[in-house]
XYZ file of N, CA and C in Angstrom:
711
model
N 83.226 13.014 -32.422
C 83.166 13.563 -33.789
C 82.211 12.748 -34.653
N 82.204 11.417 -34.440
C 81.318 10.556 -35.232
C 79.851 10.917 -34.991
N 79.514 11.188 -33.729
C 78.143 11.582 -33.418
C 77.770 12.903 -34.090
N 78.706 13.866 -34.058
C 78.444 15.145 -34.716
C 78.306 14.995 -36.219
N 79.111 14.094 -36.802
C 79.027 13.843 -38.241
C 77.659 13.282 -38.612
N 77.157 12.339 -37.799
C 75.832 11.771 -38.060
C 74.733 12.821 -37.902
N 74.865 13.643 -36.869
C 73.871 14.712 -36.679
C 73.883 15.699 -37.843
N 75.086 16.024 -38.317
C 75.199 16.958 -39.445
C 74.551 16.373 -40.695
N 74.785 15.097 -40.958
C 74.169 14.467 -42.134
C 72.649 14.454 -42.023
N 72.152 14.155 -40.820
C 70.701 14.143 -40.628
C 70.098 15.525 -40.863
N 70.750 16.560 -40.326
C 70.273 17.926 -40.526
C 70.377 18.335 -41.994
N 71.435 17.910 -42.661
C 71.596 18.251 -44.080
C 70.503 17.615 -44.934
N 70.165 16.343 -44.646
C 69.085 15.688 -45.384
C 67.749 16.390 -45.140
N 67.503 16.761 -43.885
C 66.256 17.450 -43.566
C 66.201 18.825 -44.231
N 67.325 19.536 -44.222
C 67.387 20.848 -44.883
C 67.177 20.729 -46.382
N 67.734 19.685 -46.990
C 67.571 19.508 -48.436
C 66.098 19.341 -48.792
N 65.378 18.512 -48.028
C 63.949 18.308 -48.294
C 63.152 19.584 -48.042
N 63.470 20.274 -46.955
C 62.737 21.501 -46.619
C 62.978 22.596 -47.652
N 64.210 22.702 -48.150
C 64.519 23.737 -49.145
C 63.796 23.483 -50.452
N 63.693 22.214 -50.848
C 62.944 21.891 -52.065
C 61.469 22.256 -51.892
N 60.882 21.902 -50.736
C 59.482 22.248 -50.470
C 59.282 23.759 -50.412
N 60.233 24.456 -49.809
C 60.169 25.911 -49.707
C 60.203 26.565 -51.086
N 61.086 26.048 -51.951
C 61.195 26.586 -53.306
C 59.919 26.326 -54.100
N 59.350 25.116 -53.967
C 58.109 24.800 -54.680
C 56.954 25.668 -54.187
N 56.898 25.919 -52.883
C 55.834 26.750 -52.339
C 55.962 28.185 -52.832
N 57.191 28.684 -52.947
C 57.392 30.035 -53.493
C 56.973 30.098 -54.954
N 57.269 29.033 -55.710
C 56.853 28.984 -57.110
C 55.333 28.963 -57.211
N 54.678 28.183 -56.342
C 53.216 28.141 -56.331
C 52.624 29.492 -55.941
N 53.280 30.170 -55.019
C 52.830 31.497 -54.602
C 52.889 32.479 -55.762
N 54.003 32.423 -56.517
C 54.151 33.299 -57.683
C 53.106 32.986 -58.748
N 52.839 31.683 -58.970
C 51.858 31.300 -59.989
C 50.446 31.718 -59.585
N 50.110 31.608 -58.300
C 48.770 31.995 -57.841
C 48.546 33.498 -58.006
N 49.613 34.283 -57.801
C 49.498 35.727 -58.022
C 49.277 36.021 -59.502
N 49.982 35.270 -60.343
C 49.882 35.492 -61.783
C 48.499 35.126 -62.314
N 47.868 34.098 -61.719
C 46.549 33.660 -62.186
C 45.419 34.510 -61.635
N 45.697 35.270 -60.605
C 44.627 36.023 -59.945
C 44.218 37.221 -60.802
N 43.029 37.143 -61.386
C 42.523 38.224 -62.227
C 41.460 39.059 -61.508
N 41.252 38.742 -60.225
C 40.255 39.512 -59.473
C 40.921 40.705 -58.798
N 40.235 41.359 -57.920
C 40.816 42.515 -57.229
C 41.917 42.050 -56.301
N 42.809 42.954 -55.999
C 43.937 42.619 -55.152
C 43.494 42.286 -53.734
N 42.291 42.706 -53.333
C 41.832 42.406 -51.979
C 41.588 40.920 -51.794
N 41.338 40.169 -52.901
C 41.073 38.748 -52.783
C 42.297 37.981 -52.307
N 43.452 38.598 -52.370
C 44.676 37.970 -51.899
C 44.629 37.659 -50.408
N 43.789 38.340 -49.681
C 43.718 38.134 -48.248
C 43.131 36.781 -47.889
N 42.517 36.067 -48.850
C 41.939 34.752 -48.565
C 42.981 33.652 -48.760
N 43.214 33.275 -50.046
C 44.167 32.203 -50.324
C 45.608 32.671 -50.133
N 45.884 33.910 -50.539
C 47.246 34.415 -50.430
C 47.717 34.513 -48.998
N 46.811 34.857 -48.084
C 47.196 35.000 -46.686
C 47.652 33.662 -46.109
N 46.955 32.569 -46.460
C 47.351 31.253 -45.956
C 48.720 30.861 -46.495
N 48.978 31.180 -47.782
C 50.306 30.889 -48.339
C 51.380 31.736 -47.659
N 51.051 32.990 -47.368
C 52.004 33.840 -46.636
C 52.381 33.217 -45.306
N 51.366 32.749 -44.579
C 51.618 32.163 -43.263
C 52.483 30.908 -43.362
N 52.197 30.079 -44.377
C 52.990 28.862 -44.561
C 54.441 29.190 -44.883
N 54.636 30.163 -45.770
C 55.996 30.536 -46.158
C 56.768 31.151 -44.990
N 56.093 31.985 -44.205
C 56.751 32.592 -43.041
C 57.121 31.508 -42.022
N 56.210 30.526 -41.825
C 56.501 29.431 -40.897
C 57.686 28.595 -41.382
N 57.719 28.309 -42.689
C 58.837 27.535 -43.235
C 60.148 28.316 -43.144
N 60.056 29.641 -43.311
C 61.255 30.468 -43.172
C 61.841 30.349 -41.771
N 60.975 30.422 -40.766
C 61.432 30.300 -39.374
C 62.028 28.922 -39.109
N 61.370 27.884 -39.648
C 61.855 26.517 -39.442
C 63.216 26.298 -40.102
N 63.390 26.806 -41.311
C 64.669 26.646 -42.002
C 65.779 27.424 -41.308
N 65.461 28.614 -40.811
C 66.465 29.377 -40.072
C 66.934 28.610 -38.837
N 65.999 27.924 -38.162
C 66.361 27.144 -36.976
C 67.234 25.950 -37.350
N 66.890 25.278 -38.457
C 67.691 24.136 -38.907
C 69.108 24.576 -39.294
N 69.216 25.707 -39.977
C 70.544 26.217 -40.345
C 71.353 26.570 -39.096
N 70.684 27.138 -38.108
C 71.382 27.471 -36.861
C 71.861 26.197 -36.154
N 71.018 25.155 -36.159
C 71.413 23.883 -35.537
C 72.609 23.266 -36.254
N 72.576 23.286 -37.599
C 73.694 22.726 -38.363
C 74.977 23.522 -38.127
N 74.854 24.836 -38.011
C 76.024 25.665 -37.703
C 76.617 25.293 -36.346
N 75.740 25.065 -35.370
C 76.213 24.695 -34.035
C 76.927 23.344 -34.054
N 76.390 22.377 -34.815
C 77.026 21.056 -34.917
C 78.404 21.183 -35.569
N 78.498 21.978 -36.628
C 79.796 22.183 -37.289
C 80.804 22.845 -36.358
N 80.328 23.790 -35.557
C 81.228 24.456 -34.605
C 81.763 23.465 -33.561
N 80.881 22.555 -33.111
C 81.327 21.559 -32.138
C 82.370 20.619 -32.747
N 82.151 20.218 -33.998
C 83.133 19.356 -34.660
C 84.452 20.099 -34.863
N 84.387 21.394 -35.149
C 85.607 22.188 -35.307
C 86.388 22.250 -33.997
N 85.675 22.389 -32.867
C 86.342 22.386 -31.566
C 87.032 21.048 -31.307
N 86.357 19.972 -31.733
C 86.940 18.641 -31.510
C 88.234 18.457 -32.299
N 88.240 18.945 -33.558
C 89.448 18.782 -34.383
C 90.633 19.562 -33.829
N 90.356 20.594 -33.053
C 91.432 21.399 -32.466
C 91.899 20.867 -31.112
N 91.252 19.791 -30.657
C 91.634 19.231 -29.368
C 92.955 18.477 -29.493
N 93.756 18.429 -28.432
C 95.042 17.698 -28.473
C 94.820 16.187 -28.516
N 95.754 15.478 -29.120
C 95.701 14.028 -29.136
C 95.033 13.411 -30.337
N 94.639 14.183 -31.316
C 93.971 13.613 -32.493
C 94.702 14.005 -33.769
N 95.977 14.320 -33.649
C 96.738 14.782 -34.816
C 96.827 13.716 -35.896
N 96.835 12.413 -35.495
C 96.964 11.346 -36.489
C 95.747 11.261 -37.395
N 94.596 11.685 -36.899
C 93.366 11.644 -37.709
C 92.944 13.037 -38.158
N 93.782 14.027 -37.923
C 93.354 15.408 -38.148
C 93.026 15.688 -39.614
N 93.798 15.116 -40.554
C 93.577 15.391 -41.981
C 92.215 14.884 -42.434
N 91.885 13.658 -42.054
C 90.593 13.095 -42.452
C 89.441 13.855 -41.796
N 89.623 14.225 -40.527
C 88.564 14.958 -39.832
C 88.358 16.343 -40.440
N 89.453 17.006 -40.781
C 89.342 18.332 -41.390
C 88.666 18.263 -42.758
N 88.946 17.189 -43.507
C 88.282 17.010 -44.814
C 86.769 16.850 -44.633
N 86.384 16.019 -43.657
C 84.948 15.829 -43.388
C 84.300 17.127 -42.918
N 84.978 17.844 -42.033
C 84.438 19.103 -41.520
C 84.279 20.129 -42.637
N 85.270 20.217 -43.530
C 85.188 21.172 -44.634
C 84.025 20.836 -45.573
N 83.778 19.555 -45.788
C 82.657 19.150 -46.635
C 81.322 19.593 -46.010
N 81.190 19.413 -44.714
C 79.966 19.855 -44.035
C 79.826 21.379 -44.091
N 80.937 22.086 -43.978
C 80.883 23.553 -44.059
C 80.460 24.019 -45.450
N 80.957 23.346 -46.484
C 80.575 23.702 -47.857
C 79.086 23.476 -48.091
N 78.587 22.352 -47.573
C 77.160 22.063 -47.718
C 76.322 23.113 -46.992
N 76.758 23.483 -45.778
C 76.046 24.517 -45.022
C 76.034 25.838 -45.771
N 77.164 26.187 -46.366
C 77.238 27.448 -47.120
C 76.289 27.432 -48.320
N 76.242 26.300 -49.025
C 75.337 26.186 -50.180
C 73.879 26.290 -49.756
N 73.534 25.593 -48.684
C 72.142 25.629 -48.219
C 71.762 27.020 -47.732
N 72.672 27.682 -47.054
C 72.387 29.041 -46.574
C 72.171 29.995 -47.749
N 73.002 29.851 -48.776
C 72.859 30.705 -49.968
C 71.511 30.457 -50.651
N 71.138 29.187 -50.827
C 69.869 28.861 -51.489
C 68.681 29.381 -50.671
N 68.775 29.260 -49.350
C 67.674 29.704 -48.497
C 67.473 31.209 -48.597
N 68.551 31.968 -48.474
C 68.431 33.426 -48.531
C 67.951 33.895 -49.913
N 68.402 33.211 -50.960
C 67.979 33.590 -52.307
C 66.481 33.371 -52.492
N 65.989 32.205 -52.072
C 64.554 31.909 -52.203
C 63.728 32.813 -51.296
N 64.216 33.058 -50.085
C 63.480 33.923 -49.154
C 63.381 35.345 -49.697
N 64.472 35.846 -50.260
C 64.444 37.198 -50.828
C 63.477 37.288 -52.013
N 63.424 36.226 -52.838
C 62.456 36.216 -53.947
C 61.029 36.291 -53.431
N 60.759 35.538 -52.364
C 59.410 35.534 -51.789
C 59.025 36.906 -51.252
N 59.908 37.515 -50.475
C 59.579 38.813 -49.901
C 59.490 39.900 -50.977
N 60.286 39.766 -52.042
C 60.183 40.728 -53.145
C 58.836 40.602 -53.842
N 58.398 39.372 -54.059
C 57.082 39.157 -54.680
C 55.966 39.732 -53.803
N 56.068 39.485 -52.511
C 55.007 39.955 -51.619
C 54.986 41.476 -51.541
N 56.166 42.101 -51.501
C 56.201 43.563 -51.446
C 55.652 44.179 -52.731
N 56.009 43.569 -53.887
C 55.486 44.092 -55.148
C 53.968 43.920 -55.239
N 53.478 42.769 -54.741
C 52.033 42.525 -54.762
C 51.303 43.513 -53.854
N 51.876 43.777 -52.684
C 51.259 44.740 -51.772
C 51.246 46.142 -52.374
N 52.329 46.508 -53.068
C 52.407 47.826 -53.687
C 51.355 47.977 -54.789
N 51.260 46.963 -55.665
C 50.269 47.027 -56.734
C 48.848 46.984 -56.184
N 48.674 46.207 -55.093
C 47.356 46.171 -54.464
C 46.964 47.526 -53.904
N 47.937 48.239 -53.344
C 47.657 49.575 -52.821
C 47.278 50.535 -53.949
N 47.995 50.428 -55.083
C 47.652 51.270 -56.229
C 46.248 50.961 -56.729
N 45.925 49.683 -56.795
C 44.593 49.288 -57.268
C 43.500 49.819 -56.335
N 43.727 49.711 -55.042
C 42.728 50.206 -54.096
C 42.569 51.727 -54.198
N 43.688 52.428 -54.443
C 43.610 53.880 -54.616
C 42.779 54.239 -55.848
N 42.972 53.448 -56.913
C 42.193 53.703 -58.132
C 40.718 53.470 -57.889
N 40.399 52.368 -57.218
C 38.994 52.050 -56.942
C 38.371 53.120 -56.039
N 39.159 53.578 -55.064
C 38.648 54.623 -54.179
C 38.395 55.920 -54.942
N 39.297 56.244 -55.854
C 39.141 57.456 -56.644
C 37.904 57.361 -57.545
N 37.718 56.186 -58.158
C 36.558 55.999 -59.040
C 35.246 56.116 -58.264
N 35.200 55.482 -57.089
C 33.964 55.514 -56.315
C 33.667 56.906 -55.760
N 34.742 57.649 -55.422
C 34.520 58.977 -54.854
C 34.125 59.998 -55.927
N 34.697 59.879 -57.104
C 34.380 60.855 -58.158
C 33.104 60.506 -58.898
N 32.931 59.201 -59.155
C 31.732 58.779 -59.873
C 31.760 59.153 -61.347
N 32.881 59.652 -61.869
C 32.973 60.085 -63.264
C 34.176 59.389 -63.892
N 33.923 58.691 -64.976
C 34.983 57.981 -65.672
C 35.575 58.892 -66.744
N 36.357 59.865 -66.308
C 36.904 60.843 -67.244
C 38.140 60.320 -67.943
N 38.666 61.156 -68.833
C 39.806 60.743 -69.649
C 41.041 60.473 -68.803
N 41.255 61.259 -67.781
C 42.426 61.084 -66.930
C 42.383 59.744 -66.204
N 41.203 59.369 -65.726
C 41.060 58.085 -65.042
C 41.303 56.935 -65.999
N 40.820 57.041 -67.237
C 41.012 55.989 -68.227
C 42.501 55.791 -68.517
N 43.230 56.896 -68.675
C 44.663 56.768 -68.911
C 45.378 56.126 -67.728
N 44.924 56.492 -66.537
C 45.503 55.921 -65.330
C 45.260 54.416 -65.265
N 44.039 54.008 -65.612
C 43.694 52.585 -65.604
C 44.473 51.814 -66.667
N 44.622 52.417 -67.842
C 45.384 51.754 -68.886
C 46.842 51.548 -68.456
N 47.380 52.552 -67.811
C 48.754 52.428 -67.324
C 48.866 51.341 -66.253
N 47.844 51.277 -65.419
C 47.824 50.250 -64.379
C 47.755 48.851 -64.992
N 46.931 48.673 -66.014
C 46.836 47.381 -66.678
C 48.151 47.019 -67.360
N 48.807 48.028 -67.890
C 50.119 47.779 -68.491
C 51.112 47.293 -67.438
N 51.069 47.879 -66.260
C 51.938 47.446 -65.170
C 51.619 46.022 -64.743
N 50.333 45.684 -64.720
C 49.946 44.322 -64.337
C 50.424 43.313 -65.375
N 50.359 43.673 -66.657
C 50.847 42.777 -67.701
C 52.353 42.551 -67.557
N 53.068 43.641 -67.289
C 54.512 43.508 -67.069
C 54.804 42.659 -65.840
N 53.978 42.816 -64.828
C 54.155 42.035 -63.603
C 53.960 40.543 -63.871
N 52.959 40.223 -64.695
C 52.726 38.815 -65.024
C 53.899 38.225 -65.806
N 54.481 39.009 -66.719
C 55.644 38.525 -67.469
C 56.825 38.267 -66.537
N 57.018 39.166 -65.570
C 58.103 38.989 -64.607
C 57.877 37.749 -63.759
N 56.612 37.531 -63.340
C 56.299 36.349 -62.539
C 56.572 35.066 -63.312
N 56.233 35.060 -64.607
C 56.507 33.879 -65.433
C 58.005 33.613 -65.519
N 58.767 34.694 -65.709
C 60.223 34.541 -65.792
C 60.793 34.012 -64.476
N 60.274 34.506 -63.359
C 60.739 34.041 -62.046
C 60.394 32.572 -61.845
N 59.185 32.158 -62.271
C 58.773 30.757 -62.131
C 59.692 29.843 -62.920
N 60.022 30.246 -64.153
C 60.918 29.435 -64.982
C 62.310 29.349 -64.333
N 62.782 30.494 -63.830
C 64.110 30.522 -63.210
C 64.157 29.645 -61.954
N 63.086 29.676 -61.147
C 63.065 28.879 -59.921
C 62.989 27.386 -60.239
N 62.214 27.023 -61.296
C 62.146 25.619 -61.708
C 63.512 25.142 -62.191
N 64.197 25.986 -62.971
C 65.542 25.640 -63.439
C 66.507 25.493 -62.267
N 66.365 26.377 -61.282
C 67.237 26.325 -60.109
C 67.039 25.023 -59.337
N 65.774 24.552 -59.244
C 65.506 23.296 -58.549
C 66.207 22.135 -59.236
N 66.142 22.112 -60.574
C 66.794 21.028 -61.310
C 68.311 21.074 -61.119
N 68.881 22.281 -61.187
C 70.329 22.411 -61.017
C 70.748 22.006 -59.600
N 69.942 22.398 -58.595
C 70.243 22.035 -57.208
C 70.230 20.526 -57.021
N 69.234 19.864 -57.637
C 69.144 18.410 -57.531
C 70.349 17.740 -58.179
N 70.714 18.211 -59.391
C 71.863 17.627 -60.079
C 73.150 17.865 -59.301
N 73.284 19.064 -58.713
C 74.480 19.366 -57.936
C 74.567 18.453 -56.711
N 73.406 18.189 -56.070
C 73.401 17.280 -54.932
C 73.825 15.875 -55.307
N 73.360 15.418 -56.483
C 73.754 14.081 -56.947
C 75.262 14.014 -57.195
N 75.817 15.055 -57.857
C 77.252 15.077 -58.137
C 78.076 15.120 -56.847
N 77.613 15.901 -55.856
C 78.334 15.972 -54.584
C 78.318 14.620 -53.878
N 77.162 13.937 -53.954
C 77.058 12.629 -53.316
C 78.018 11.634 -53.961
N 78.079 11.659 -55.301
C 78.986 10.746 -56.000
C 80.440 11.067 -55.655
N 80.769 12.368 -55.638
C 82.142 12.781 -55.321
C 82.527 12.365 -53.903
N 81.585 12.509 -52.968
C 81.855 12.129 -51.577
C 82.116 10.631 -51.463
N 81.311 9.830 -52.165
C 81.505 8.378 -52.117
C 82.852 7.971 -52.711
N 83.202 8.599 -53.850
C 84.493 8.275 -54.470
C 85.650 8.657 -53.545
N 85.546 9.842 -52.914
C 86.598 10.289 -51.997
C 86.712 9.363 -50.795
N 85.548 8.933 -50.268
C 85.547 8.018 -49.121
C 86.208 6.693 -49.477
N 85.856 6.162 -50.660
C 86.469 4.901 -51.092
C 87.980 5.061 -51.285
N 88.373 6.202 -51.861
C 89.802 6.433 -52.093
C 90.573 6.535 -50.783
N 89.942 7.169 -49.762
C 90.603 7.293 -48.459
C 90.675 5.952 -47.740
N 89.644 5.126 -47.909
C 89.620 3.831 -47.224
C 90.564 2.823 -47.885
N 90.628 2.879 -49.210
C 91.428 1.900 -49.947
C 92.497 2.646 -50.759
N 93.696 2.770 -50.210
C 94.757 3.503 -50.926
C 95.039 2.924 -52.309
N 94.819 1.614 -52.470
C 95.087 1.007 -53.781
C 94.168 1.587 -54.844
N 92.911 1.808 -54.479
C 91.963 2.399 -55.427
C 92.397 3.817 -55.778
N 92.819 4.577 -54.758
C 93.281 5.945 -54.997
C 94.487 5.957 -55.944
N 95.422 4.994 -55.710
C 96.599 4.907 -56.586
C 96.192 4.538 -58.005
N 95.221 3.603 -58.129
C 94.752 3.199 -59.452
C 94.112 4.364 -60.196
N 93.324 5.171 -59.477
C 92.676 6.342 -60.102
C 93.729 7.333 -60.590
N 94.792 7.537 -59.773
C 95.849 8.465 -60.191
C 96.585 7.954 -61.425
N 96.826 6.621 -61.468
C 97.488 6.052 -62.640
C 96.633 6.199 -63.895
N 95.314 5.986 -63.723
C 94.411 6.140 -64.863
C 94.431 7.576 -65.368
N 94.405 8.538 -64.433
C 94.437 9.949 -64.830
C 95.751 10.293 -65.539
N 96.882 9.757 -65.018
C 98.167 10.025 -65.664
C 98.213 9.427 -67.066
N 97.651 8.219 -67.190
C 97.661 7.587 -68.511
C 96.778 8.343 -69.493
N 95.638 8.814 -69.032
C 94.767 9.606 -69.890
C 95.465 10.894 -70.336
N 96.183 11.540 -69.376
C 96.890 12.765 -69.711
C 98.011 12.493 -70.728
N 98.728 11.347 -70.522
C 99.797 10.994 -71.454
C 99.238 10.699 -72.848
N 98.127 9.937 -72.901
C 97.510 9.630 -74.193
C 97.049 10.897 -74.899
N 96.541 11.857 -74.115
C 96.095 13.122 -74.705
C 97.268 13.881 -75.313
N 98.419 13.879 -74.588
C 99.596 14.571 -75.107
C 100.109 13.908 -76.385
N 100.124 12.560 -76.374
C 100.580 11.843 -77.570
C 99.677 12.118 -78.754
N 98.355 12.045 -78.489
C 97.403 12.297 -79.559
C 97.541 13.723 -80.092
N 97.753 14.695 -79.195
C 97.937 16.076 -79.622
C 99.194 16.245 -80.461
N 100.282 15.539 -80.058
C 101.508 15.630 -80.826
C 101.369 15.039 -82.219
N 100.667 13.883 -82.308
C 100.452 13.252 -83.615
C 99.637 14.160 -84.525
N 98.569 14.737 -83.951
C 97.729 15.638 -84.740
C 98.537 16.847 -85.217
N 99.397 17.405 -84.316
C 100.212 18.562 -84.701
C 101.179 18.230 -85.828
N 101.842 17.034 -85.736
C 102.795 16.636 -86.782
C 102.082 16.418 -88.117
N 100.912 15.759 -88.054
C 100.141 15.526 -89.279
C 99.698 16.845 -89.907
N 99.328 17.794 -89.070
C 98.910 19.104 -89.581
C 100.075 19.821 -90.274
N 101.266 19.764 -89.635
C 102.445 20.419 -90.234
C 102.812 19.764 -91.564
N 102.776 18.423 -91.605
C 103.082 17.713 -92.847
C 102.076 18.042 -93.940
N 100.821 18.149 -93.548
C 99.782 18.472 -94.517
C 99.987 19.872 -95.092
N 100.351 20.815 -94.215
C 100.601 22.190 -94.681
C 101.827 22.255 -95.604
N 102.894 21.507 -95.236
C 104.081 21.484 -96.095
C 103.775 20.893 -97.465
N 102.965 19.827 -97.445
C 102.587 19.203 -98.722
C 101.710 20.130 -99.568
N 100.844 20.900 -98.886
C 99.924 21.779 -99.612
C 100.665 22.946 -100.270
N 101.608 23.553 -99.537
C 102.307 24.732 -100.051
C 103.629 24.414 -100.779
N 103.915 23.132 -100.925
C 105.173 22.744 -101.584
C 105.118 23.052 -103.087
């Protein structure tokens, strides 16, 4: 079980770094689309390389998640083996923590991947519309009123698309900060739990502190309530 725990931690650290890089690359992909003021065909140069990188990272992250799932499954089999009942509670706590981390990473990966594929599908759709417009203009050779209205509508769609891309970039940046803060809080919580499990005296001290804080809160609330009642009686007397 100790070996599986170490492997799980190593995979979790690697997944954390890869997910941050994956999220930043998706944000860069969205920003590059937003800055591109040329024809949609130009996406085949720089955009194609970013597509390939993102697809490669998607495959790599899927493999890492599969490996972490396999490690967790092996640890689960070990906890169900006979002869380890005395350590079963601590092992189950460790296993559940690894499962929670895996669930969080899987959720973040699918969310970022779906954002990427949505951006790419929307870009491909708008690129197809743009190419149709260019083909129509070149074939007709006449810039009539209908074509002008069509182009204006297309530009309006592109402006809306840029606003959406900006909103997505802000949301992804905010998500990165929240993910980092959540990781820090989980790390602190894990260390505190580990110390409490190793040193029962510390765990008992923490419980006493919490009880005393709760008692002080109740006393303070009671004093405030009595003072409020006395104040009201004095006011309406």
